[in-house]
Amino acid sequence: RKKTTKANKGKNKSKAKKPLRMLFVTAHMAAHLKHSDARDSDFWRIISELEAQAPERFQTSSMISADDSALGKKKSRTLLDSVDRAFFCGDLNYRVELPREEMERIILEWQDTADDGSDRDRRQMLLDEMMPYDQLIRTVSEGRAFPGMAEGKVSFAPTFKFDRDTGTYDSSHKQRVPAWTDRVLFKPSGTRVLEYTSVPAATHSDHRPVYGIYRVSMQK
């Protein structure tokens, strides 16, 4: 008697992995201390404009309601919800709401600490004096912009505004308050911060560049 067997064709096929949807945004937002609300509005405008241009594959089915799918009407779910990984960075321009004199006092104490890590605790105490007045931290914590996004730990001195080719904060008649205007935010799911810092030696600009190194999971 002949023995017949059925081959399970799908058994030996490896399951195809779905590609990750990744979004990278760079922006230069509204300037000046008093325009924090304008910066929040800039964020939502940028996201809205990107949504209008996003290819269909960057939209999940949950962005379209069943009743409105024929008309293509989007729900309140945003493009940031729809993508798997997202980074939003640039001169976001959020400032620190402390008097210039107070920031100068703290920064002078910072400059008296060592760069080798031996004064890490002292630097953290100084950061703890400044960061509660950082506009971006307030914006995120109060849900006014960047919903569901995170930032690496800020452990470096303010990156704006310097006299060019010097380590001196703005000595012009405007006397701008030093601030962390240059930032990198990201969706925390599947992303881990390896390094987040500035480059104090790059003095060619009135900003100090900021960069981050991240480990991004390719699994959904």
mmCIF file of C-alpha atoms in Angstrom:
data_model
loop_
_atom_site.group_PDB
_atom_site.id
_atom_site.type_symbol
_atom_site.label_atom_id
_atom_site.label_comp_id
_atom_site.label_asym_id
_atom_site.label_seq_id
_atom_site.Cartn_x
_atom_site.Cartn_y
_atom_site.Cartn_z
ATOM 1 C CA ARG A 1 0.000 0.000 0.000
ATOM 2 C CA LYS A 2 1.277 3.435 -0.903
ATOM 3 C CA LYS A 3 1.607 5.857 1.964
ATOM 4 C CA THR A 4 0.711 9.402 1.077
ATOM 5 C CA THR A 5 1.522 12.435 3.198
ATOM 6 C CA LYS A 6 0.350 15.994 2.970
ATOM 7 C CA ALA A 7 3.010 18.630 3.091
ATOM 8 C CA ASN A 8 2.237 21.680 5.122
ATOM 9 C CA LYS A 9 3.479 24.284 2.733
ATOM 10 C CA GLY A 10 3.278 27.083 5.263
ATOM 11 C CA LYS A 11 5.154 25.166 7.922
ATOM 12 C CA ASN A 12 8.587 25.802 6.483
ATOM 13 C CA LYS A 13 7.948 29.368 5.529
ATOM 14 C CA SER A 14 9.456 31.930 7.847
ATOM 15 C CA LYS A 15 6.986 34.486 9.054
ATOM 16 C CA ALA A 16 7.603 37.769 7.284
ATOM 17 C CA LYS A 17 8.399 40.605 9.665
ATOM 18 C CA LYS A 18 6.408 43.752 9.350
ATOM 19 C CA PRO A 19 8.571 46.804 8.658
ATOM 20 C CA LEU A 20 8.841 49.474 11.316
ATOM 21 C CA ARG A 21 7.413 52.902 10.610
ATOM 22 C CA MET A 22 9.997 55.468 11.729
ATOM 23 C CA LEU A 23 9.601 59.246 11.834
ATOM 24 C CA PHE A 24 12.412 61.804 12.155
ATOM 25 C CA VAL A 25 11.554 65.493 12.537
ATOM 26 C CA THR A 26 13.888 68.464 12.817
ATOM 27 C CA ALA A 27 12.514 71.901 13.627
ATOM 28 C CA HIS A 28 13.443 75.477 14.438
ATOM 29 C CA MET A 29 10.673 76.828 16.639
ATOM 30 C CA ALA A 30 9.588 80.293 17.698
ATOM 31 C CA ALA A 31 12.254 82.297 19.540
ATOM 32 C CA HIS A 32 12.272 84.431 22.725
ATOM 33 C CA LEU A 33 11.458 83.667 26.335
ATOM 34 C CA LYS A 34 7.833 84.858 26.247
ATOM 35 C CA HIS A 35 6.804 82.674 23.288
ATOM 36 C CA SER A 36 6.519 79.271 24.977
ATOM 37 C CA ASP A 37 2.876 78.967 23.856
ATOM 38 C CA ALA A 38 3.926 79.723 20.272
ATOM 39 C CA ARG A 39 6.452 76.898 20.440
ATOM 40 C CA ASP A 40 3.737 74.520 21.645
ATOM 41 C CA SER A 41 1.619 75.641 18.685
ATOM 42 C CA ASP A 42 4.577 75.115 16.333
ATOM 43 C CA PHE A 43 4.735 71.478 17.422
ATOM 44 C CA TRP A 44 1.075 70.805 16.649
ATOM 45 C CA ARG A 45 1.268 72.691 13.342
ATOM 46 C CA ILE A 46 4.281 70.616 12.251
ATOM 47 C CA ILE A 47 2.576 67.338 13.176
ATOM 48 C CA SER A 48 -0.605 68.400 11.382
ATOM 49 C CA GLU A 49 1.302 69.317 8.219
ATOM 50 C CA LEU A 50 3.200 66.026 8.302
ATOM 51 C CA GLU A 51 -0.043 64.084 8.722
ATOM 52 C CA ALA A 52 -1.448 65.761 5.628
ATOM 53 C CA GLN A 53 1.596 64.582 3.633
ATOM 54 C CA ALA A 54 2.110 61.155 5.245
ATOM 55 C CA PRO A 55 1.975 58.160 2.879
ATOM 56 C CA GLU A 56 -0.874 55.715 3.440
ATOM 57 C CA ARG A 57 1.446 53.057 4.890
ATOM 58 C CA PHE A 58 2.271 55.416 7.777
ATOM 59 C CA GLN A 59 -1.352 55.500 8.852
ATOM 60 C CA THR A 60 -2.815 52.712 10.965
ATOM 61 C CA SER A 61 -6.407 51.590 10.500
ATOM 62 C CA SER A 62 -7.192 53.097 13.907
ATOM 63 C CA MET A 63 -6.515 56.549 12.481
ATOM 64 C CA ILE A 64 -9.639 56.138 10.331
ATOM 65 C CA SER A 65 -13.041 55.564 11.897
ATOM 66 C CA ALA A 66 -15.277 52.877 10.413
ATOM 67 C CA ASP A 67 -18.066 55.356 9.663
ATOM 68 C CA ASP A 68 -15.760 57.875 8.047
ATOM 69 C CA SER A 69 -13.341 55.546 6.253
ATOM 70 C CA ALA A 70 -15.119 56.022 2.935
ATOM 71 C CA LEU A 71 -14.679 59.767 3.303
ATOM 72 C CA GLY A 72 -11.098 59.417 4.550
ATOM 73 C CA LYS A 73 -11.751 61.401 7.722
ATOM 74 C CA LYS A 74 -9.071 60.982 10.369
ATOM 75 C CA LYS A 75 -9.758 60.403 14.036
ATOM 76 C CA SER A 76 -8.024 62.401 16.736
ATOM 77 C CA ARG A 77 -5.208 59.815 16.806
ATOM 78 C CA THR A 78 -2.066 61.484 15.482
ATOM 79 C CA LEU A 79 0.776 60.452 13.213
ATOM 80 C CA LEU A 80 2.975 60.125 16.308
ATOM 81 C CA ASP A 81 0.631 57.418 17.613
ATOM 82 C CA SER A 82 0.672 55.654 14.276
ATOM 83 C CA VAL A 83 4.458 55.318 13.807
ATOM 84 C CA ASP A 84 6.527 52.748 15.715
ATOM 85 C CA ARG A 85 9.535 54.961 16.460
ATOM 86 C CA ALA A 86 9.798 58.755 16.391
ATOM 87 C CA PHE A 87 12.460 61.390 17.038
ATOM 88 C CA PHE A 88 11.782 65.132 17.208
ATOM 89 C CA CYS A 89 14.827 67.380 17.531
ATOM 90 C CA GLY A 90 16.360 70.744 16.700
ATOM 91 C CA ASP A 91 16.476 74.276 18.018
ATOM 92 C CA LEU A 92 13.189 73.921 19.850
ATOM 93 C CA ASN A 93 13.947 77.250 21.542
ATOM 94 C CA TYR A 94 12.346 76.566 24.944
ATOM 95 C CA ARG A 95 13.925 78.754 27.602
ATOM 96 C CA VAL A 96 14.547 78.818 31.361
ATOM 97 C CA GLU A 97 12.306 81.087 33.417
ATOM 98 C CA LEU A 98 14.917 82.304 35.892
ATOM 99 C CA PRO A 99 16.527 85.751 36.135
ATOM 100 C CA ARG A 100 19.811 86.137 34.284
ATOM 101 C CA GLU A 101 21.611 86.896 37.574
ATOM 102 C CA GLU A 102 20.415 83.642 39.131
ATOM 103 C CA MET A 103 21.475 81.587 36.113
ATOM 104 C CA GLU A 104 24.870 83.285 36.081
ATOM 105 C CA ARG A 105 25.408 82.375 39.752
ATOM 106 C CA ILE A 106 24.548 78.729 39.142
ATOM 107 C CA ILE A 107 26.649 78.497 35.967
ATOM 108 C CA LEU A 108 29.679 80.044 37.687
ATOM 109 C CA GLU A 109 29.418 77.323 40.311
ATOM 110 C CA TRP A 110 29.092 74.743 37.520
ATOM 111 C CA GLN A 111 32.245 76.047 35.833
ATOM 112 C CA ASP A 112 34.146 75.531 39.095
ATOM 113 C CA THR A 113 33.369 71.797 39.020
ATOM 114 C CA ALA A 114 35.541 69.171 37.350
ATOM 115 C CA ASP A 115 34.730 67.487 34.020
ATOM 116 C CA ASP A 116 36.080 64.086 35.098
ATOM 117 C CA GLY A 117 32.915 63.040 36.920
ATOM 118 C CA SER A 118 34.276 63.595 40.419
ATOM 119 C CA ASP A 119 31.846 66.487 40.931
ATOM 120 C CA ARG A 120 28.827 64.652 39.490
ATOM 121 C CA ASP A 121 26.733 65.094 42.642
ATOM 122 C CA ARG A 122 27.479 68.805 42.809
ATOM 123 C CA ARG A 123 26.516 69.268 39.164
ATOM 124 C CA GLN A 124 23.300 67.371 39.738
ATOM 125 C CA MET A 125 22.416 69.717 42.603
ATOM 126 C CA LEU A 126 22.958 72.690 40.300
ATOM 127 C CA LEU A 127 20.838 71.088 37.567
ATOM 128 C CA ASP A 128 18.117 70.491 40.136
ATOM 129 C CA GLU A 129 18.071 74.248 40.772
ATOM 130 C CA MET A 130 17.600 75.068 37.083
ATOM 131 C CA MET A 131 15.540 72.309 35.477
ATOM 132 C CA PRO A 132 12.216 72.977 37.281
ATOM 133 C CA TYR A 133 12.148 76.305 35.409
ATOM 134 C CA ASP A 134 12.798 74.749 31.993
ATOM 135 C CA GLN A 135 9.858 75.508 29.692
ATOM 136 C CA LEU A 136 10.103 72.282 27.683
ATOM 137 C CA ILE A 137 9.930 70.095 30.784
ATOM 138 C CA ARG A 138 6.832 72.006 31.893
ATOM 139 C CA THR A 139 5.238 71.742 28.455
ATOM 140 C CA VAL A 140 5.712 67.960 28.335
ATOM 141 C CA SER A 141 4.643 67.350 31.945
ATOM 142 C CA GLU A 142 1.493 69.446 31.472
ATOM 143 C CA GLY A 143 0.634 67.740 28.172
ATOM 144 C CA ARG A 144 0.687 70.908 26.073
ATOM 145 C CA ALA A 145 2.887 69.376 23.347
ATOM 146 C CA PHE A 146 5.045 66.306 22.591
ATOM 147 C CA PRO A 147 2.487 63.805 23.979
ATOM 148 C CA GLY A 148 3.959 60.432 24.901
ATOM 149 C CA MET A 149 7.508 61.592 24.146
ATOM 150 C CA ALA A 150 10.563 61.444 26.404
ATOM 151 C CA GLU A 151 14.041 62.945 26.591
ATOM 152 C CA GLY A 152 17.379 61.655 27.781
ATOM 153 C CA LYS A 153 18.667 62.974 31.096
ATOM 154 C CA VAL A 154 20.039 66.502 30.694
ATOM 155 C CA SER A 155 23.419 66.447 32.420
ATOM 156 C CA PHE A 156 25.169 69.223 30.489
ATOM 157 C CA ALA A 157 25.296 73.001 30.858
ATOM 158 C CA PRO A 158 22.887 75.281 28.945
ATOM 159 C CA THR A 159 23.707 75.337 25.226
ATOM 160 C CA PHE A 160 22.507 78.871 24.337
ATOM 161 C CA LYS A 161 23.345 81.718 23.934
ATOM 162 C CA PHE A 162 27.128 82.196 23.637
ATOM 163 C CA ASP A 163 29.326 84.884 22.202
ATOM 164 C CA ARG A 164 30.787 83.225 19.112
ATOM 165 C CA ASP A 165 34.234 81.613 19.462
ATOM 166 C CA THR A 166 34.126 81.965 23.252
ATOM 167 C CA GLY A 167 32.790 80.158 26.310
ATOM 168 C CA THR A 168 31.001 83.318 27.464
ATOM 169 C CA TYR A 169 27.224 83.461 27.611
ATOM 170 C CA ASP A 170 25.583 86.380 25.784
ATOM 171 C CA SER A 171 27.414 89.543 26.828
ATOM 172 C CA SER A 172 25.450 91.820 24.471
ATOM 173 C CA HIS A 173 22.988 94.408 25.741
ATOM 174 C CA LYS A 174 20.229 91.768 25.384
ATOM 175 C CA GLN A 175 21.818 89.571 28.081
ATOM 176 C CA ARG A 176 19.750 86.525 27.122
ATOM 177 C CA VAL A 177 19.202 83.996 29.889
ATOM 178 C CA PRO A 178 21.236 80.809 29.255
ATOM 179 C CA ALA A 179 18.976 77.901 28.292
ATOM 180 C CA TRP A 180 18.809 74.403 26.789
ATOM 181 C CA THR A 181 17.266 75.399 23.472
ATOM 182 C CA ASP A 182 18.651 72.432 21.512
ATOM 183 C CA ARG A 183 16.899 69.162 22.375
ATOM 184 C CA VAL A 184 16.117 65.629 21.202
ATOM 185 C CA LEU A 185 12.805 63.978 22.141
ATOM 186 C CA PHE A 186 11.654 60.485 21.186
ATOM 187 C CA LYS A 187 8.933 57.883 21.630
ATOM 188 C CA PRO A 188 10.276 55.729 24.473
ATOM 189 C CA SER A 189 8.776 52.404 23.351
ATOM 190 C CA GLY A 190 11.559 50.296 21.839
ATOM 191 C CA THR A 191 14.172 53.049 22.215
ATOM 192 C CA ARG A 192 16.911 53.305 24.830
ATOM 193 C CA VAL A 193 19.231 56.269 25.395
ATOM 194 C CA LEU A 194 22.933 55.359 25.350
ATOM 195 C CA GLU A 195 24.309 58.902 25.398
ATOM 196 C CA TYR A 196 22.829 62.397 25.445
ATOM 197 C CA THR A 197 25.179 65.336 25.707
ATOM 198 C CA SER A 198 26.511 68.561 24.197
ATOM 199 C CA VAL A 199 29.832 69.535 22.604
ATOM 200 C CA PRO A 200 31.245 72.500 24.596
ATOM 201 C CA ALA A 201 34.388 72.651 22.428
ATOM 202 C CA ALA A 202 32.366 73.578 19.316
ATOM 203 C CA THR A 203 32.456 77.355 19.710
ATOM 204 C CA HIS A 204 31.845 78.425 16.099
ATOM 205 C CA SER A 205 28.147 79.143 16.783
ATOM 206 C CA ASP A 206 26.116 80.908 19.458
ATOM 207 C CA HIS A 207 24.713 77.430 20.247
ATOM 208 C CA ARG A 208 26.518 74.345 21.463
ATOM 209 C CA PRO A 209 25.527 71.282 19.430
ATOM 210 C CA VAL A 210 23.613 68.517 21.206
ATOM 211 C CA TYR A 211 23.569 64.880 20.125
ATOM 212 C CA GLY A 212 22.166 61.585 21.289
ATOM 213 C CA ILE A 213 23.063 57.941 20.709
ATOM 214 C CA TYR A 214 20.156 55.496 20.911
ATOM 215 C CA ARG A 215 19.567 51.788 20.732
ATOM 216 C CA VAL A 216 16.403 51.169 18.724
ATOM 217 C CA SER A 217 14.680 47.803 18.750
ATOM 218 C CA MET A 218 13.644 46.561 15.314
ATOM 219 C CA GLN A 219 10.906 44.416 16.866
ATOM 220 C CA LYS A 220 7.374 45.791 16.982
#
